[in-house]
Coordinates of C-alpha atoms and ligand atoms in Angstrom, one line a residue:
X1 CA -16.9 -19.6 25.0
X2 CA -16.0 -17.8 21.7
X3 CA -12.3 -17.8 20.3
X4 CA -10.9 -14.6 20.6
X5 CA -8.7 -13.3 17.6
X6 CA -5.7 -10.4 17.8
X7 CA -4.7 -9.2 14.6
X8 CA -1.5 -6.2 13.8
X9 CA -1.2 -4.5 11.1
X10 CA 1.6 -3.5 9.2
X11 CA 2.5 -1.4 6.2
X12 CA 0.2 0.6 3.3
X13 CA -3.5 0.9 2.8
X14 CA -3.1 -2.5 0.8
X15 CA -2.7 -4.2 3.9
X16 CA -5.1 -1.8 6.2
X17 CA -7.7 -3.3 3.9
X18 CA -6.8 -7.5 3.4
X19 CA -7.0 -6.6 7.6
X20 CA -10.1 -5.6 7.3
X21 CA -11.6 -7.9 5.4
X22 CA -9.3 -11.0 7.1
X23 CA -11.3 -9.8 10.7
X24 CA -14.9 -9.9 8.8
X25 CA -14.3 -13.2 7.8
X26 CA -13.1 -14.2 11.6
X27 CA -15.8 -13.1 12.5
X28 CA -18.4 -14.3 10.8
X29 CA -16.6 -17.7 11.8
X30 CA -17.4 -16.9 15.2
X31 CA -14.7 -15.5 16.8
X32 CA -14.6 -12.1 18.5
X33 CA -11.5 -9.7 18.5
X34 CA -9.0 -9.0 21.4
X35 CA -6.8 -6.2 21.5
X36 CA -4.4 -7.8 24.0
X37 CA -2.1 -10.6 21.8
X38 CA -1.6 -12.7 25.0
X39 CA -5.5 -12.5 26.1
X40 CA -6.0 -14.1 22.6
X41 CA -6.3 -17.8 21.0
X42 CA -5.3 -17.1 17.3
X43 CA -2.9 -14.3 16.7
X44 CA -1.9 -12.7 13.2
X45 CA 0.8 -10.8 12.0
X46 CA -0.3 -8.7 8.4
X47 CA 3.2 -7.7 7.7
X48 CA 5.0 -5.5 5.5
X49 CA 8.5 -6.3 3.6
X50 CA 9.3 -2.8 1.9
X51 CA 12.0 -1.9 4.5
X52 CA 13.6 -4.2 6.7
X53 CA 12.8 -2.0 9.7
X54 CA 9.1 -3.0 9.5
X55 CA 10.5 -7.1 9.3
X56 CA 12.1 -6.4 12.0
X57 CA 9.4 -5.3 13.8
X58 CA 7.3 -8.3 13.1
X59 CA 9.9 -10.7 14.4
X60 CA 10.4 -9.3 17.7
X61 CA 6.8 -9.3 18.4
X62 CA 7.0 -13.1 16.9
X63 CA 9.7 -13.8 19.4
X64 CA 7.6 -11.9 22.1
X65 CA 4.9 -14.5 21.5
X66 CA 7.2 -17.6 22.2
X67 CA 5.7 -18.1 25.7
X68 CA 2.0 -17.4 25.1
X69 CA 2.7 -20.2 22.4
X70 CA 4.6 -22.7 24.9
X71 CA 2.1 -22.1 27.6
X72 CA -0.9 -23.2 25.1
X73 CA 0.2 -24.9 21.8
X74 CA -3.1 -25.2 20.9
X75 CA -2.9 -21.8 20.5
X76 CA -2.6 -20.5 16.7
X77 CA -0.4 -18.0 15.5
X78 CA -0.1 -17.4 11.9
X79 CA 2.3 -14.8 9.9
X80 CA -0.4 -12.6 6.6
X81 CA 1.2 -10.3 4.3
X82 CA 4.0 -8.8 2.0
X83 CA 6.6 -10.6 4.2
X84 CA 5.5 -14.2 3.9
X85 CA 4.7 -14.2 0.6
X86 CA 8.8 -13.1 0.5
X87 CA 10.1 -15.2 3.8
X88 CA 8.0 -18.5 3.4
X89 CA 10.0 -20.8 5.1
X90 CA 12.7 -18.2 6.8
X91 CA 9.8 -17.1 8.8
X92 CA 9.8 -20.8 10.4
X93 CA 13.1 -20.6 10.7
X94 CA 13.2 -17.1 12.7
X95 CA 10.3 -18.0 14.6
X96 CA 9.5 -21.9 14.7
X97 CA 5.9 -21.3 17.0
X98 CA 4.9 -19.9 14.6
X99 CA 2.0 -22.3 13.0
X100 CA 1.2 -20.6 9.3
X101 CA 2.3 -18.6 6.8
X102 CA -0.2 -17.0 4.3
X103 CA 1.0 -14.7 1.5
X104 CA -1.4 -11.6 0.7
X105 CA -2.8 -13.7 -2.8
X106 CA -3.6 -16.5 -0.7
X107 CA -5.7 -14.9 1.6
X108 CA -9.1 -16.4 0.5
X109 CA -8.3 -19.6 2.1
X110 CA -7.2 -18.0 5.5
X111 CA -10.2 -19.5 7.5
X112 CA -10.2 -23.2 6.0
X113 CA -6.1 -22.7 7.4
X114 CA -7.3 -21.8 11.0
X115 CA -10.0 -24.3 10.8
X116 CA -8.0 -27.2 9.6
X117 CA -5.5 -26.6 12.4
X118 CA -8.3 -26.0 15.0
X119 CA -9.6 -29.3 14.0
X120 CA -6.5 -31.8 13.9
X121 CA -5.0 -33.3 16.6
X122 CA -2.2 -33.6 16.4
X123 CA -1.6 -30.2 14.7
X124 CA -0.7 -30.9 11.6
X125 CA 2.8 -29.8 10.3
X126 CA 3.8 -26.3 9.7
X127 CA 1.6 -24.7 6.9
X128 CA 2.9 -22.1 4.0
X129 CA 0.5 -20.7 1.7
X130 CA 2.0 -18.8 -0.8
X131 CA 1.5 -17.6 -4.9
X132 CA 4.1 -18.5 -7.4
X133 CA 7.1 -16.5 -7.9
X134 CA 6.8 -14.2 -11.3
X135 CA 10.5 -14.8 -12.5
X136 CA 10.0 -18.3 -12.3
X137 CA 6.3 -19.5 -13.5
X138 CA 4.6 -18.6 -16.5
X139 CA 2.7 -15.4 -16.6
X140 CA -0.8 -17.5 -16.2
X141 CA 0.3 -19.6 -13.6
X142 CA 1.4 -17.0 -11.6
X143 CA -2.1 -14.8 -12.5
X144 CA -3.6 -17.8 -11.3
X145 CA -2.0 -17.9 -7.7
X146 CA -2.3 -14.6 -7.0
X147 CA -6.4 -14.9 -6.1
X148 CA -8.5 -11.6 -6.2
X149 CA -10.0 -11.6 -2.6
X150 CA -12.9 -9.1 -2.6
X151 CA -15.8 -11.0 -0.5
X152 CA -18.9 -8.8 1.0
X153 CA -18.3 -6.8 3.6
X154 CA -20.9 -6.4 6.7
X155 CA -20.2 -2.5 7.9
X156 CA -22.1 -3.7 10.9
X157 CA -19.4 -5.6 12.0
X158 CA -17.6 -2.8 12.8
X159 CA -14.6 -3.5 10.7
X160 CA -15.4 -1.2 8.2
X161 CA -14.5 2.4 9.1
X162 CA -15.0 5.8 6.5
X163 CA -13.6 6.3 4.1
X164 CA -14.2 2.6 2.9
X165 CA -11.0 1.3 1.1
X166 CA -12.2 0.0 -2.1
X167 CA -9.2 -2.1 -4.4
X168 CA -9.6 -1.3 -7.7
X169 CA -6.1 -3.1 -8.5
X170 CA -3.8 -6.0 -7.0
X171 CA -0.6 -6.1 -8.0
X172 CA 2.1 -4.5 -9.5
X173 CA 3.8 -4.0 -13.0
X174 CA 6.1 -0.7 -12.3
X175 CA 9.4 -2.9 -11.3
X176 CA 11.0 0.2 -9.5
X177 CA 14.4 -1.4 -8.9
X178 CA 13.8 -0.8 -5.1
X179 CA 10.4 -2.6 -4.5
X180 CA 9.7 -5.8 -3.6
X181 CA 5.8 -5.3 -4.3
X182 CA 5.8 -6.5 -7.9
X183 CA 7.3 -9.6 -6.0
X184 CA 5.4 -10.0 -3.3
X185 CA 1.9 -8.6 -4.9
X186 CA 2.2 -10.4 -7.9
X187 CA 1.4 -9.0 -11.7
X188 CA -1.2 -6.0 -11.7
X189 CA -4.8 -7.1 -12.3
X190 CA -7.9 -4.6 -12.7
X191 CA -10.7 -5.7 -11.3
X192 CA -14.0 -4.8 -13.3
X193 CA -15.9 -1.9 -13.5
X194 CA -19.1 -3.8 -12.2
X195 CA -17.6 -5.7 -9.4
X196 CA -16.1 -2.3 -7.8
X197 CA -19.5 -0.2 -8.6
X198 CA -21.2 -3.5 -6.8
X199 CA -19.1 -3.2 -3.8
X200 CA -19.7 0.5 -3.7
X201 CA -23.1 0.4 -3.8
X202 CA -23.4 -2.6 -1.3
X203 CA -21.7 -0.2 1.0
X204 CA -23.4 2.6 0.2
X205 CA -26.5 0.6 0.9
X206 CA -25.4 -0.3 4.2
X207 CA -24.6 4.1 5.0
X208 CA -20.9 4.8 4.4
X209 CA -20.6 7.6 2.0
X210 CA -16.8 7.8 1.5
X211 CA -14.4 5.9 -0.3
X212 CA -10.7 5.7 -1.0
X213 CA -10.2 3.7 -4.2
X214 CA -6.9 1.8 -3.6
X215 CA -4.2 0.6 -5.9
X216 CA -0.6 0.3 -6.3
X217 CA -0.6 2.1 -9.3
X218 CA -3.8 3.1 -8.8
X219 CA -4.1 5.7 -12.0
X220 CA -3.1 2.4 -14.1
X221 CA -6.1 1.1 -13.5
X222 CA -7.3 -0.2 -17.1
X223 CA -10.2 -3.2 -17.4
X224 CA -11.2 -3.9 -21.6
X225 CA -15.1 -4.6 -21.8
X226 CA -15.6 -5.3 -25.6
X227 CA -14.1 -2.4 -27.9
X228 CA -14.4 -0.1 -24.6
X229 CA -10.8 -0.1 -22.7
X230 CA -12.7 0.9 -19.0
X231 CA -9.8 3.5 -17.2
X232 CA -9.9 5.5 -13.8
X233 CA -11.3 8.4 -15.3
X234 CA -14.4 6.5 -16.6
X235 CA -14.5 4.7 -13.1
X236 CA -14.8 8.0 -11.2
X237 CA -17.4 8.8 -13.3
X238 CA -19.3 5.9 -13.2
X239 CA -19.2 5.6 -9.5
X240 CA -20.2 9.1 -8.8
X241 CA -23.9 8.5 -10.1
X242 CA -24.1 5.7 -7.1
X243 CA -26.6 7.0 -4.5
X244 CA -25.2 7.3 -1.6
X245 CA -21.3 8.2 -2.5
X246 CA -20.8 11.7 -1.1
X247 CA -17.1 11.8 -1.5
X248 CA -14.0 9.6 -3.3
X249 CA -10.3 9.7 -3.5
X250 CA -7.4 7.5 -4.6
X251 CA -4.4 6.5 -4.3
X252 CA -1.3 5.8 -5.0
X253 CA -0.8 7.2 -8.2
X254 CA 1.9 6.8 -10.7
X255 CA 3.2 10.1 -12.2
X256 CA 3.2 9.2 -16.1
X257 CA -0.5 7.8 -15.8
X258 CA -1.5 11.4 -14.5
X259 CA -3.6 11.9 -17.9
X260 CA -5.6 14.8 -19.0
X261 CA -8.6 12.7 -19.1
X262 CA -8.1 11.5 -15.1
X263 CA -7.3 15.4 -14.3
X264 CA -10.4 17.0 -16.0
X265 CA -12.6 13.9 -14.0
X266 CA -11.3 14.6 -11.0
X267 CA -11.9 18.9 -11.8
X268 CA -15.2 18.2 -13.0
X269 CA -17.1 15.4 -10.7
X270 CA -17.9 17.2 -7.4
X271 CA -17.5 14.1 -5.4
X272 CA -14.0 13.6 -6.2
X273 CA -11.5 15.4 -4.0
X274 CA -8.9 17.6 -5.4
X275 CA -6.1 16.1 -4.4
X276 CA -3.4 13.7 -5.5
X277 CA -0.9 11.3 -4.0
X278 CA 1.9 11.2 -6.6
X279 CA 5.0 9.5 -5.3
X280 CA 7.8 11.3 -6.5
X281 CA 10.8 9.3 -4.7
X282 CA 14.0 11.6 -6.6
X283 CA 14.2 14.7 -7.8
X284 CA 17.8 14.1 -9.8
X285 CA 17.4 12.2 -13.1
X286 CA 20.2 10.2 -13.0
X287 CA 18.7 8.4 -9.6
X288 CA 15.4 8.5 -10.9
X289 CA 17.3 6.5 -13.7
X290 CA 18.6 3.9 -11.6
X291 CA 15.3 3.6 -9.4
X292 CA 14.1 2.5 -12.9
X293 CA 11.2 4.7 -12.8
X294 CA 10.7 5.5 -16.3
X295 CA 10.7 9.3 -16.5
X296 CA 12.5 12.9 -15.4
X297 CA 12.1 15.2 -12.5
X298 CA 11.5 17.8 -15.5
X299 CA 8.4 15.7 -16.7
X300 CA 7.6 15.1 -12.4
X301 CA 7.4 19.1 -12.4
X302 CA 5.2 19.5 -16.0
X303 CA 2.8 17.3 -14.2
X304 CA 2.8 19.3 -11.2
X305 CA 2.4 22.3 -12.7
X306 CA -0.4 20.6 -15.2
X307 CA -2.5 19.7 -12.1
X308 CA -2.3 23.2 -10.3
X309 CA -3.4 24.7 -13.5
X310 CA -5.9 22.4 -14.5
X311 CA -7.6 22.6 -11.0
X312 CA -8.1 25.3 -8.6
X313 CA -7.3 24.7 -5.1
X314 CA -5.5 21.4 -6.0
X315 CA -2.9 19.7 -3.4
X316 CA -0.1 17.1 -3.5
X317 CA 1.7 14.8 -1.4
X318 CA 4.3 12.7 -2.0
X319 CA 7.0 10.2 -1.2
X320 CA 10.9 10.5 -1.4
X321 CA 13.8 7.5 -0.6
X322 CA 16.8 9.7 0.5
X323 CA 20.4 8.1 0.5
X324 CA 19.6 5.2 -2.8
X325 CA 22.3 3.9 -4.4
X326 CA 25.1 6.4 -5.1
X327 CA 23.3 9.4 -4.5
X328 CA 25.4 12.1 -4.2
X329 CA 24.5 15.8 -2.3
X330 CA 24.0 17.4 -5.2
X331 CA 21.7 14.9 -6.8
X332 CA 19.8 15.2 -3.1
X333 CA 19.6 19.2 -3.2
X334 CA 18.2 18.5 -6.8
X335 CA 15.1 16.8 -4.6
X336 CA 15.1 19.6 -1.8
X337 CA 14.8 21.8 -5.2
X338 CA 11.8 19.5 -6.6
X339 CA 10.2 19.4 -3.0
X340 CA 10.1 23.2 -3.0
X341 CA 8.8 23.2 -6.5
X342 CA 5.9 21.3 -6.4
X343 CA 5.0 22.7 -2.8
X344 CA 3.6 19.4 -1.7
X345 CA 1.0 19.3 0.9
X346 CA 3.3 16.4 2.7
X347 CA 5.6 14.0 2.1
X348 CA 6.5 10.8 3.1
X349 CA 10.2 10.2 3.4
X350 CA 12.1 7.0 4.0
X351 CA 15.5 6.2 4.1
X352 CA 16.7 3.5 0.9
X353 CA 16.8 -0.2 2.6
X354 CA 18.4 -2.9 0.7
X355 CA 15.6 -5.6 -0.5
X356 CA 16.9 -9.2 -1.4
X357 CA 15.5 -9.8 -5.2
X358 CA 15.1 -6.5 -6.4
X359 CA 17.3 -5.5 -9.4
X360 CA 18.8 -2.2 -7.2
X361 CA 19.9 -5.0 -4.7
X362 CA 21.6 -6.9 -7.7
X363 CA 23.5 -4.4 -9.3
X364 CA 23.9 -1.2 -7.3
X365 CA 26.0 -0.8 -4.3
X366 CA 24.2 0.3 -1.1
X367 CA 26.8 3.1 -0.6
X368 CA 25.1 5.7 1.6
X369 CA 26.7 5.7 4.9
X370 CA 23.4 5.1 7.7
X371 CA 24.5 9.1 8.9
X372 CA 24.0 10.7 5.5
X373 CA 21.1 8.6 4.8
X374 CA 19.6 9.6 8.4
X375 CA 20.5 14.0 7.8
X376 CA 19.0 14.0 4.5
X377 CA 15.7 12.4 6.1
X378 CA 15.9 15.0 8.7
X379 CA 16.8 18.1 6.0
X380 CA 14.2 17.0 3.3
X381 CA 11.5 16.4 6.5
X382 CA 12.3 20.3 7.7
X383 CA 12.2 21.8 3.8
X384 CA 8.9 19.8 3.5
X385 CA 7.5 20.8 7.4
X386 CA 8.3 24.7 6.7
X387 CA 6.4 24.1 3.0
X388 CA 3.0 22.2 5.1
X389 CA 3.0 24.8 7.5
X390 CA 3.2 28.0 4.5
X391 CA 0.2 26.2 2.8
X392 CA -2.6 25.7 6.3
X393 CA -1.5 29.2 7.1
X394 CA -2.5 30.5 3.6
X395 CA -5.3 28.0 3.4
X396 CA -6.8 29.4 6.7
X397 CA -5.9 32.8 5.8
X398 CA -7.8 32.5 2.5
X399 CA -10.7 30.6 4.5
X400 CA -11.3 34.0 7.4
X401 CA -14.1 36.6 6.1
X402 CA -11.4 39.2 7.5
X403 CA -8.8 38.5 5.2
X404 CA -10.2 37.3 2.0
Ligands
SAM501 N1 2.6 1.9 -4.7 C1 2.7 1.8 -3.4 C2 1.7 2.5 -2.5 O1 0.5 2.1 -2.6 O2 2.0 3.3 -1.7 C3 4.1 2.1 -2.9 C4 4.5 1.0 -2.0 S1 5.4 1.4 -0.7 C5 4.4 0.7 0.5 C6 5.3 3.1 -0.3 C7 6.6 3.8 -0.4 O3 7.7 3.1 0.3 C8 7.2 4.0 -1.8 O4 6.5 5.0 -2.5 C9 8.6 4.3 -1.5 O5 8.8 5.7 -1.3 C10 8.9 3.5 -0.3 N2 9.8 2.4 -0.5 C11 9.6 1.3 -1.4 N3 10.6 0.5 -1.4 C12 11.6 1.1 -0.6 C13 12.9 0.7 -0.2 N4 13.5 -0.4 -0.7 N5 13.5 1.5 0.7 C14 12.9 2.6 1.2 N6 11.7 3.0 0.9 C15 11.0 2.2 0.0

């Protein structure tokens, strides 16, 4: 009988996709998937370590797992993702069944892991499979450990679902003083032009016709080929002429790489959707400041208002930490102000949680009490609701014969 397989999922689109591709490889091992953890033999955790809540999350179901591992210790259960790369051995620690640790740059050598313990007896000891730690290592060795991971994938396995995620870049260089992703993610590296147009096309090939191009900074995107430095604009281009693509977006995008060049691509290529995930996270320049993020909410609102003139019928979304280091209510009503400003389809709000490494948790006091933190969540959320619902009720007005 086949090994059975459960994996969970935790965090961004990032993850979504190593998923993905981590259950195509299982499979092609020979397992099939289970969607009951305690039904399965190896369980896997693809976790997330931008908030503490979603670490949390992942150790209770850890702990949850403590009998399913006693009953069977032949059973494998092995922690993926943003939070092993950051725990290593405190995930041992916190949960001692559990059997491996794989960080998200190590996840080409996540089936000779399950294999190796499948095949030793006794198991061999507990196994931690990280990439080097950037303020430590040398910028190549570092590069080095964190392994592009992009192998073939088989839609017919099921895995793949439209739109197709599609990483154009791994990695981060933005050092927000909040984020653990430049950490945990490693340096940003472009893949090439041809190696994405490949994928896309072996896709296409196989009948999905929408893609999400996927980075953290995903308008950063620049590859050099010769004298030619390759950015998103001319990727969008490029992959448009691929037979077979009927539609593309991407996200997430970084607001100063919001060139003229990337809007006019996206107003002119037909294929491209008109819309763009920009996180904004403040709207007061002097927390914008401190969240090291490299420009003002006056520049956040030219760029706005450069994309709604630039193309028609253009939306936003967005994301906002409420309650960072010594914010203060008026520098909060200054991002209820830039909210209602830049009339954002949606927005993604989260409340500031401390992360161990990052330069915000070394020198700024996390000095919003949990209540204030938790009313401006719920006050930005209503401002942004009443906003979503203004916009489908124009959008469908404008859309009805009788009104238009
Ligand atoms: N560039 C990434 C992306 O692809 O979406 C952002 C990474 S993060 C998964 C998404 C959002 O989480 C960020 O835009 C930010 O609003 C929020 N975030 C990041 N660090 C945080 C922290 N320490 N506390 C609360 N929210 C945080």
């Amino acid at each position: 009988m086949p090994l059975q397989f459960y994996i969970e999922t935790l965090g961004c689109q990032m993850n979504v996709l190593d998923s993905e591709l981590a259950c195509s490889a299982l499979l092609r091992m020979g397992m099939v998937p289970n969607d009951a953890p305690n039904d399965a033999d190896v369980v896997l955790f693809n976790t997330c370590s931008v908030r503490q809540h979603a670490e949390e999350k992942v150790y209770s179901a850890l702990g949850r797992l403590k009998n399913w591992k006693e009953e069977n210790p032949q059973r494998i259960l092995g922690v993926l993702g943003c939070m092993a790369q950051k725990d290593q051995k405190q995930v041992f620690r916190r949960a001692p069944h559990v059997d491996f640790v794989l960080g998200p740059g190590r996840l080409d050598v996540l089936i000779e892991t399950i294999e190796r313990l499948l095949n030793a007896t006794p198991r061999p000891a507990k196994t931690i499979c990280t990439s080097l730690h950037r303020a430590t290592n040398s910028l190549a060795d570092v590069l080095e450990s964190f392994r592009l991971y992009n192998p073939e994938r088989t839609v017919a396995s099921g895995q793949t679902e439209e739109p197709a995620l599609v990483r154009i870049t791994f990695g981060c260089d933005q050092c927000c003083s909040y984020c653990v992703v430049p950490f945990v993610r490693g340096p940003e590296q472009s893949r090439s032009p041809q190696d994405i147009a490949d994928e896309v096309q072996h896709l296409a090939d196989q009948g999905i016709s929408t893609f999400t191009l996927i980075g953290q900074a995903v308008n950063s995107y620049r590859y050099q080929e010769g004298e030619h430095q390759f950015r998103l604009a001319d990727l969008l281009y490029r992959l448009s002429d691929i037979g077979g693509v009927e539609q593309m977006d991407f996200v997430t995008n970084y607001p100063l790489y919001m060139t003229d060049d990337l809007l006019q691509a996206v107003r002119d290529l037909p294929k491209v959707l008109k819309h763009f995930h920009v996180p904004a996270q403040s709207g007061s320049d002097s927390i914008l400041k401190r969240m090291n993020r490299h420009y003002t909410a006056g520049q956040y609102r030219e760029m706005a208002d450069r994309i709604y003139g630039m193309i028609p019928g253009a939306t936003m979304t967005s994301d906002f930490i409420v309650g960072f280091c010594s914010e203060t209510d008026e520098d909060f009503e200054q991002t209820v102000d830039l909210v209602k400003h830049c009339r954002f389809r949606n927005s993604f709000i989260f409340k500031y949680s401390e992360r161990a490494g990052t330069k915000a948790a070394e020198l700024y006091a996390d000095d919003v009490p949990e209540e204030v933190k938790k009313y401006r969540n719920n006050r930005l959320l209503e401002v942004q609701i009443e906003i979503s619902r203004q916009l489908s009720a124009k959008k469908e007005a404008d859309s009805c014969p009788l009104t238009r």
